[in-house]
Every structure is written in C-alpha cells, then in structure tokens.
Coordinates of C-alpha atoms and ligand atoms in Angstrom, one line a residue:
X1176 CA 61.1 97.8 83.3
X1177 CA 64.4 98.1 81.4
X1178 CA 67.4 96.4 82.2
X1179 CA 69.0 97.4 85.6
X1180 CA 72.0 100.0 84.9
X1181 CA 74.7 98.9 87.3
X1182 CA 77.4 101.8 88.0
X1183 CA 80.3 101.7 90.3
X1184 CA 80.9 104.9 92.2
X1185 CA 82.5 103.2 95.3
X1186 CA 84.3 99.8 95.6
X1187 CA 81.2 98.5 98.1
X1188 CA 79.0 98.8 94.8
X1189 CA 80.5 95.6 93.8
X1190 CA 80.1 92.2 95.8
X1191 CA 83.0 90.0 96.9
X1192 CA 82.0 87.6 94.4
X1193 CA 81.8 90.2 91.7
X1194 CA 85.4 91.4 92.5
X1195 CA 86.2 87.9 92.2
X1196 CA 84.8 87.6 89.0
X1197 CA 86.2 90.5 87.6
X1198 CA 89.6 89.2 88.8
X1199 CA 89.0 85.9 86.9
X1200 CA 88.3 87.8 83.7
X1201 CA 91.5 89.8 84.1
X1202 CA 93.5 86.5 84.3
X1203 CA 91.5 85.2 81.2
X1204 CA 92.2 88.5 79.2
X1205 CA 96.2 88.2 80.4
X1206 CA 95.9 84.3 79.2
X1207 CA 94.5 85.2 75.8
X1208 CA 94.2 88.8 75.1
X1209 CA 93.0 87.9 71.1
X1210 CA 90.0 86.2 72.4
X1211 CA 88.4 89.5 73.8
X1212 CA 89.9 92.2 71.0
X1213 CA 86.2 92.2 69.3
X1214 CA 84.2 92.2 72.5
X1215 CA 83.3 95.9 72.5
X1216 CA 83.3 96.4 68.8
X1217 CA 81.0 99.3 67.8
X1218 CA 80.4 100.7 71.8
X1219 CA 81.7 104.0 73.0
X1220 CA 83.5 104.7 76.5
X1221 CA 83.2 108.3 77.2
X1222 CA 86.1 109.6 79.4
X1223 CA 85.4 112.7 81.2
X1224 CA 88.1 113.9 83.0
X1225 CA 87.9 117.5 85.2
X1226 CA 91.4 116.6 86.9
X1227 CA 94.5 115.5 85.7
X1228 CA 95.5 112.0 85.1
X1229 CA 97.9 109.8 83.2
X1230 CA 97.1 106.2 84.3
X1231 CA 93.5 106.0 85.1
X1232 CA 92.5 107.8 81.7
X1233 CA 95.1 106.3 79.6
X1234 CA 94.5 102.8 81.1
X1235 CA 90.8 103.1 80.5
X1236 CA 91.2 104.4 76.9
X1237 CA 93.6 101.6 76.4
X1238 CA 91.0 99.0 77.7
X1239 CA 88.4 99.9 75.8
X1240 CA 90.7 99.9 72.6
X1241 CA 91.9 96.7 73.4
X1242 CA 88.4 95.3 73.6
X1243 CA 87.7 96.7 70.1
X1244 CA 85.8 99.6 71.2
X1245 CA 86.3 103.5 70.4
X1246 CA 86.6 106.3 73.1
X1247 CA 85.6 109.9 73.1
X1248 CA 86.0 112.7 75.8
X1249 CA 88.0 115.3 77.4
X1250 CA 91.0 115.7 79.6
X1251 CA 90.7 119.0 81.8
X1252 CA 87.7 120.9 82.8
X1253 CA 88.5 123.6 80.5
X1254 CA 88.2 122.0 77.5
X1255 CA 84.8 121.1 78.0
X1256 CA 81.4 123.2 78.7
X1257 CA 82.5 123.2 82.4
X1258 CA 84.4 126.0 81.6
X1259 CA 81.3 127.5 80.5
X1260 CA 79.4 126.8 83.7
X1261 CA 77.8 123.6 82.7
X1262 CA 76.6 121.3 85.4
X1263 CA 77.8 117.8 85.8
X1264 CA 74.2 116.9 85.9
X1265 CA 73.7 118.3 82.2
X1266 CA 76.9 116.8 81.0
X1267 CA 76.0 113.5 82.1
X1268 CA 72.5 113.4 80.4
X1269 CA 73.8 114.9 77.1
X1270 CA 76.9 112.2 77.0
X1271 CA 74.5 109.4 78.0
X1272 CA 73.0 110.1 74.4
X1273 CA 76.9 109.9 72.8
X1274 CA 78.1 106.8 74.5
X1275 CA 77.6 103.3 76.1
X1276 CA 79.4 103.8 79.1
X1277 CA 80.8 106.8 81.0
X1278 CA 83.8 107.0 83.1
X1279 CA 84.3 110.5 85.2
X1280 CA 87.1 112.0 87.3
X1281 CA 86.1 115.2 89.4
X1282 CA 87.8 117.1 92.2
X1283 CA 84.4 117.3 93.9
X1284 CA 83.4 114.6 96.5
X1285 CA 80.1 113.4 95.6
X1286 CA 79.9 114.5 91.9
X1287 CA 79.6 111.0 91.1
X1288 CA 76.4 110.5 93.0
X1289 CA 74.9 113.3 91.0
X1290 CA 76.3 111.8 87.7
X1291 CA 74.6 108.2 88.6
X1292 CA 71.2 109.8 89.0
X1293 CA 71.5 111.6 85.6
X1294 CA 73.3 108.8 83.5
X1295 CA 71.1 106.6 81.5
X1296 CA 74.3 104.3 80.7
X1297 CA 76.5 102.5 83.1
X1298 CA 78.9 105.0 85.1
X1299 CA 82.2 104.6 86.8
X1300 CA 83.6 107.1 89.3
X1301 CA 87.8 107.3 88.3
X1302 CA 88.4 109.2 91.5
X1303 CA 86.4 112.0 93.3
X1304 CA 88.3 114.7 95.5
X1305 CA 89.8 113.0 98.5
X1306 CA 87.2 110.5 98.7
X1307 CA 87.0 107.1 96.8
X1308 CA 89.0 105.6 93.7
X1309 CA 87.6 102.3 93.0
X1310 CA 89.0 101.3 89.9
X1311 CA 92.5 102.0 91.4
X1312 CA 91.1 99.6 94.3
X1313 CA 90.5 97.1 91.5
X1314 CA 94.0 97.3 90.4
X1315 CA 95.4 97.1 94.0
X1316 CA 93.6 93.8 94.5
X1317 CA 94.6 92.0 91.4
X1318 CA 98.0 93.0 92.1
X1319 CA 98.0 91.9 96.1
X1320 CA 96.2 88.5 94.5
X1321 CA 98.5 88.1 92.0
X1322 CA 101.6 88.7 94.1
X1323 CA 101.0 87.3 97.4
X1324 CA 98.3 84.6 96.5
X1325 CA 95.6 85.8 98.6
X1326 CA 93.5 88.8 99.8
X1327 CA 93.2 87.6 103.4
X1328 CA 95.3 87.4 106.6
X1329 CA 97.9 90.1 105.3
X1330 CA 99.4 92.7 107.3
X1331 CA 99.0 95.9 105.4
X1332 CA 100.7 99.3 105.7
X1333 CA 99.2 102.3 104.4
X1334 CA 101.8 105.1 104.0
X1335 CA 101.7 108.7 103.4
X1336 CA 98.8 110.8 103.0
X1337 CA 95.8 108.7 104.5
X1338 CA 93.8 111.9 104.9
X1339 CA 93.5 113.1 101.3
X1340 CA 94.8 109.7 99.5
X1341 CA 91.3 108.5 98.1
X1342 CA 93.0 105.2 97.1
X1343 CA 93.9 104.4 100.5
X1344 CA 90.0 104.9 101.5
X1345 CA 88.8 102.7 98.8
X1346 CA 91.4 99.8 99.4
X1347 CA 90.6 99.9 103.2
X1348 CA 87.1 99.5 102.3
X1349 CA 88.0 96.5 99.9
X1350 CA 90.2 94.8 102.3
X1351 CA 87.8 95.1 105.5
X1352 CA 85.8 92.6 103.6
X1353 CA 88.4 89.8 103.4
X1354 CA 89.1 88.2 106.8
X1355 CA 92.0 88.5 109.1
X1356 CA 93.8 91.3 107.6
X1357 CA 95.9 94.0 109.8
X1358 CA 96.4 97.3 109.1
X1359 CA 99.4 99.6 110.2
X1360 CA 98.5 103.1 109.3
X1361 CA 101.8 105.3 108.8
X1362 CA 101.4 109.1 108.7
X1363 CA 102.4 112.1 110.1
X1364 CA 99.9 113.5 112.7
X1365 CA 98.2 115.9 110.2
X1366 CA 97.7 113.3 107.5
X1367 CA 96.2 110.6 109.4
X1368 CA 93.1 108.4 108.1
X1369 CA 89.9 110.6 108.3
X1370 CA 87.5 109.8 111.3
X1371 CA 85.0 108.2 108.9
X1372 CA 87.6 105.5 107.7
X1373 CA 88.9 105.0 111.2
X1374 CA 85.6 104.6 112.2
X1375 CA 85.1 101.5 109.9
X1376 CA 88.3 99.6 111.1
X1377 CA 86.8 100.3 114.7
X1378 CA 83.4 99.0 113.8
X1379 CA 84.6 96.1 112.3
X1380 CA 87.0 94.8 115.3
X1381 CA 90.1 94.5 113.0
X1382 CA 93.4 94.7 114.2
X1383 CA 95.1 98.2 113.2
X1384 CA 97.5 100.5 114.6
X1385 CA 98.4 104.1 114.0
X1386 CA 102.1 104.9 113.8
X1387 CA 104.5 107.6 112.6
X1388 CA 107.7 105.6 112.0
X1389 CA 108.1 103.7 108.6
X1390 CA 111.1 102.0 109.6
X1391 CA 109.7 100.3 112.7
X1392 CA 106.6 99.2 110.7
X1393 CA 108.2 97.5 107.5
X1394 CA 109.5 94.5 109.2
X1395 CA 106.0 93.0 110.2
X1396 CA 104.5 93.9 106.5
X1397 CA 103.1 91.7 103.6
X1398 CA 102.2 94.5 101.9
X1399 CA 103.6 98.1 101.7
X1400 CA 101.4 100.8 99.9
X1401 CA 103.3 104.0 99.5
X1402 CA 101.2 107.3 98.7
X1403 CA 102.0 110.8 97.4
X1404 CA 101.3 113.8 99.6
X1405 CA 98.3 115.0 97.7
X1406 CA 99.3 118.6 97.2
X1407 CA 96.5 119.7 95.3
X1408 CA 94.1 119.2 98.4
X1409 CA 96.0 121.4 100.8
X1410 CA 94.7 124.5 101.8
X1411 CA 98.1 126.2 102.2
X1412 CA 101.3 125.5 100.5
X1413 CA 103.5 125.8 103.8
X1414 CA 101.8 122.6 105.3
X1415 CA 102.7 120.7 102.0
X1416 CA 106.1 122.0 101.8
X1417 CA 106.6 120.7 105.6
X1418 CA 104.9 117.1 105.1
X1419 CA 105.8 116.4 101.6
X1420 CA 108.8 114.4 102.3
X1421 CA 107.7 112.7 105.8
X1422 CA 108.6 109.4 104.2
X1423 CA 111.0 108.3 101.3
X1424 CA 111.3 104.4 100.8
X1425 CA 114.9 103.8 100.2
X1426 CA 116.6 100.3 99.8
X1427 CA 118.4 100.6 103.3
X1428 CA 114.8 101.1 104.9
X1429 CA 114.1 97.8 103.0
X1430 CA 116.9 96.0 104.6
X1431 CA 114.8 94.7 107.6
X1432 CA 111.5 94.0 105.3
X1433 CA 110.3 90.5 104.5
X1434 CA 111.2 88.8 101.2
X1435 CA 108.1 88.3 99.9
X1436 CA 106.8 92.2 100.9
X1437 CA 104.8 93.6 97.7
X1438 CA 105.5 97.2 97.5
X1439 CA 102.7 99.0 96.0
X1440 CA 101.8 102.8 95.0
X1441 CA 98.9 103.9 92.8
X1442 CA 101.4 106.4 91.4
X1443 CA 102.3 109.2 90.4
X1444 CA 105.3 109.2 92.7
X1445 CA 106.9 112.2 93.4
X1446 CA 109.7 111.5 96.0
X1447 CA 108.2 108.9 98.5
X1448 CA 110.0 105.9 96.7
X1449 CA 113.7 106.4 95.7
X1450 CA 114.2 105.3 92.0
X1451 CA 116.9 103.0 93.6
X1452 CA 114.0 100.7 94.7
X1453 CA 112.6 100.2 91.3
X1454 CA 115.0 97.4 90.5
X1455 CA 114.1 95.5 93.8
X1456 CA 111.8 92.5 92.9
X1457 CA 109.5 93.7 95.8
X1458 CA 108.6 96.7 93.7
X1459 CA 105.3 96.0 92.2
X1460 CA 104.1 99.5 91.3
X1461 CA 104.8 99.2 87.7
X1462 CA 103.3 96.0 87.4
X1463 CA 100.1 97.4 89.2
X1464 CA 99.5 99.6 86.3
X1465 CA 99.2 96.6 83.9
X1466 CA 96.9 95.0 86.5
X1467 CA 94.8 98.3 86.5
X1468 CA 94.1 98.1 82.5
X1469 CA 93.1 94.5 82.8
X1470 CA 90.8 94.8 85.9
X1471 CA 89.3 98.1 83.7
X1472 CA 88.9 95.9 80.9
X1473 CA 86.9 93.4 82.9
X1474 CA 84.9 95.8 84.5
X1475 CA 83.9 97.8 81.1
X1476 CA 82.7 93.9 79.8
X1477 CA 80.9 93.4 83.0
X1478 CA 78.8 96.8 83.2
X1479 CA 78.3 96.3 79.4
X1480 CA 76.8 92.5 80.3
X1481 CA 79.5 91.3 77.7
X1482 CA 81.4 89.2 79.9
X1483 CA 79.4 86.1 79.8
X1484 CA 80.1 85.0 76.1
Ligands
NCD2284 C1 95.9 108.6 92.5 C2 94.7 109.4 92.4 O1 94.6 110.0 91.4 O2 94.2 109.5 93.3 N1 96.6 108.1 90.9 C3 95.8 107.6 90.1 O3 94.8 107.2 89.8 N2 96.8 106.3 89.9 C4 97.1 108.7 93.1 C5 97.6 110.1 93.5 O4 97.2 110.8 92.3 O5 98.6 110.4 94.5

C-alpha cells in the first residue's frame, strides 16, 4: 500500500487539530519566512481555474513561489482543453502526471469530488459553484484568531448573499466545531442561507437568528463577515439588480459597533463596504488576504508531508 493521499474538498476534511496545526505553521511562516523558502524546491503546484479569481489563484501561486516551488496551470476554461469538451476527470488524471499537488476552482458544485476520485496527487478545492470554499475559510479562521485571539464564544454576523456565498457555508461549517459561537444571519429573504446549512445550525443546537437589518444587528457583533451578492449565480439579471445593494456598510453604520469588532470580507468587494470604512482599524479584509497566503503555504506543506521538518 502506498501512502494515503490527503485532499481538501470541504473544510471538514481537516480536523480541528489539523487546522490548529496549520495556524501554528502560518504563525511560524510569518515570524521567519526565510526558514521556509526552499521547502518546496523541485515541487510543482498545478493551478486549474475554470472560473475568474484574483486572490485565490494569485495567493496560491505566491504561496508556492515563496516556498521555493513552481507553478503551472490555466486561468479560464477557454484557454484549456475544457473548451474542446475534455472532462474534469480526464484533465485531473493528466495533470497528476505533471504536478505534485493540484488546486482547482470550478463553477459546478461537486466537480472537486470527481477530481479527487481521479487525482493521484493531493487535491485542493479552491471553490465549487455556490457550494464550498475551504481555503478561504482557512484565511478567515486565521484572521479571526489573530484579531480576536480566539475562535470560540464569538458572535458572528454574516451579511449579504448567504444563499450563493460559498465562503459563508464553509465558514459556518468550520465555526460550528468551536464551542459557544452565536450566529446572526443578515440577508434579504431571497438570499437566505440554504436549507442544508440552516439544518446544520439547527441540529447543533447553537444560538442563531435570521434578520434583515444590518443596523440592528451591528452592536452585538464580534465579527462582521460581509459578502458580495454573487451576480454570476443568478438566473435573472432583474433579481440581481434589485438585490445587489441590499447592504452597504458605511462609517455611520459602524458608530454603534463594538470597538473590537473585526470586519471581514472574502473580497472582491463591489459596493457592500464603502471605501471610507477601509481606514477604520476594525477593517481587517485586506489583512485577511495576507492570512490567506500564509494559510495556503501551510496547507501546501501539510499536504505534501513537508510540515514536520
Ligand atoms: C470569494 C469566492 O470566490 O467565492 N472570493 C474569494 O475567493 N476570495 C467570494 C466572492 O467571489 O464573492
């Protein structure tokens, strides 16, 4: 029997202990990046992006380069054989011969499951449709831990497109494993959290509420996780136009917030956070992108079995 290949499709593919280990590794990287700069020498990361991305793709590439490794891949299905009709299964089988580890973003929910079945190297899901986005969650967890000092006993406000926002789904799955967290779900009726996620909150017996008003929710929150209305997942443009500016965070709305609130956003931002908020010390969304790169470095090391040295 060969060594077990570890992959991450869902944040639950990593145990709480493993996530803690990744956060410690990210802290060690932050403290002394030079120590890690050759760890992935002669290793290759394949980056297969069938959907647009800035942060996730570039932070994975930067992560591998900063570990001394190399990257190959494509950004956009049009420039790959997907445009000729090649299946994900075939592409992954082929790319397994070219790279030591694969990261993929795909518009279809479930595509990563097919990928894992066909990969002979570790595989990472970088977002599948409106489903999951586990590595964004790793970035979010590290940001929360570094800015609030803990991952439990927090009141978390999740605001915006809770229906299609895959980052929200993965973050809830992750935070449910830490005790004492409360959830305030702030969305228009049409963009409520999907049933399969609501059910998880319900079954775990945590405190949660669904509300419409961001202003009313703000004073109680330790974390405010803003999200973009996911235009590309709407069936009709009219609905998107009607809902896109449902929430806009402004300095005025923050007047009643706690001083130690941490404002997160997976980015890209469209309109939902006014640029005037950027200079507020509570705004952590650009810092979150740095945390994302460090967690991706940690994850690559872990999946390649290079985290022990
Ligand atoms: C998110 C995504 O792709 O789901 N972006 C990201 O990876 N940082 C959020 C979004 O696109 O709104």
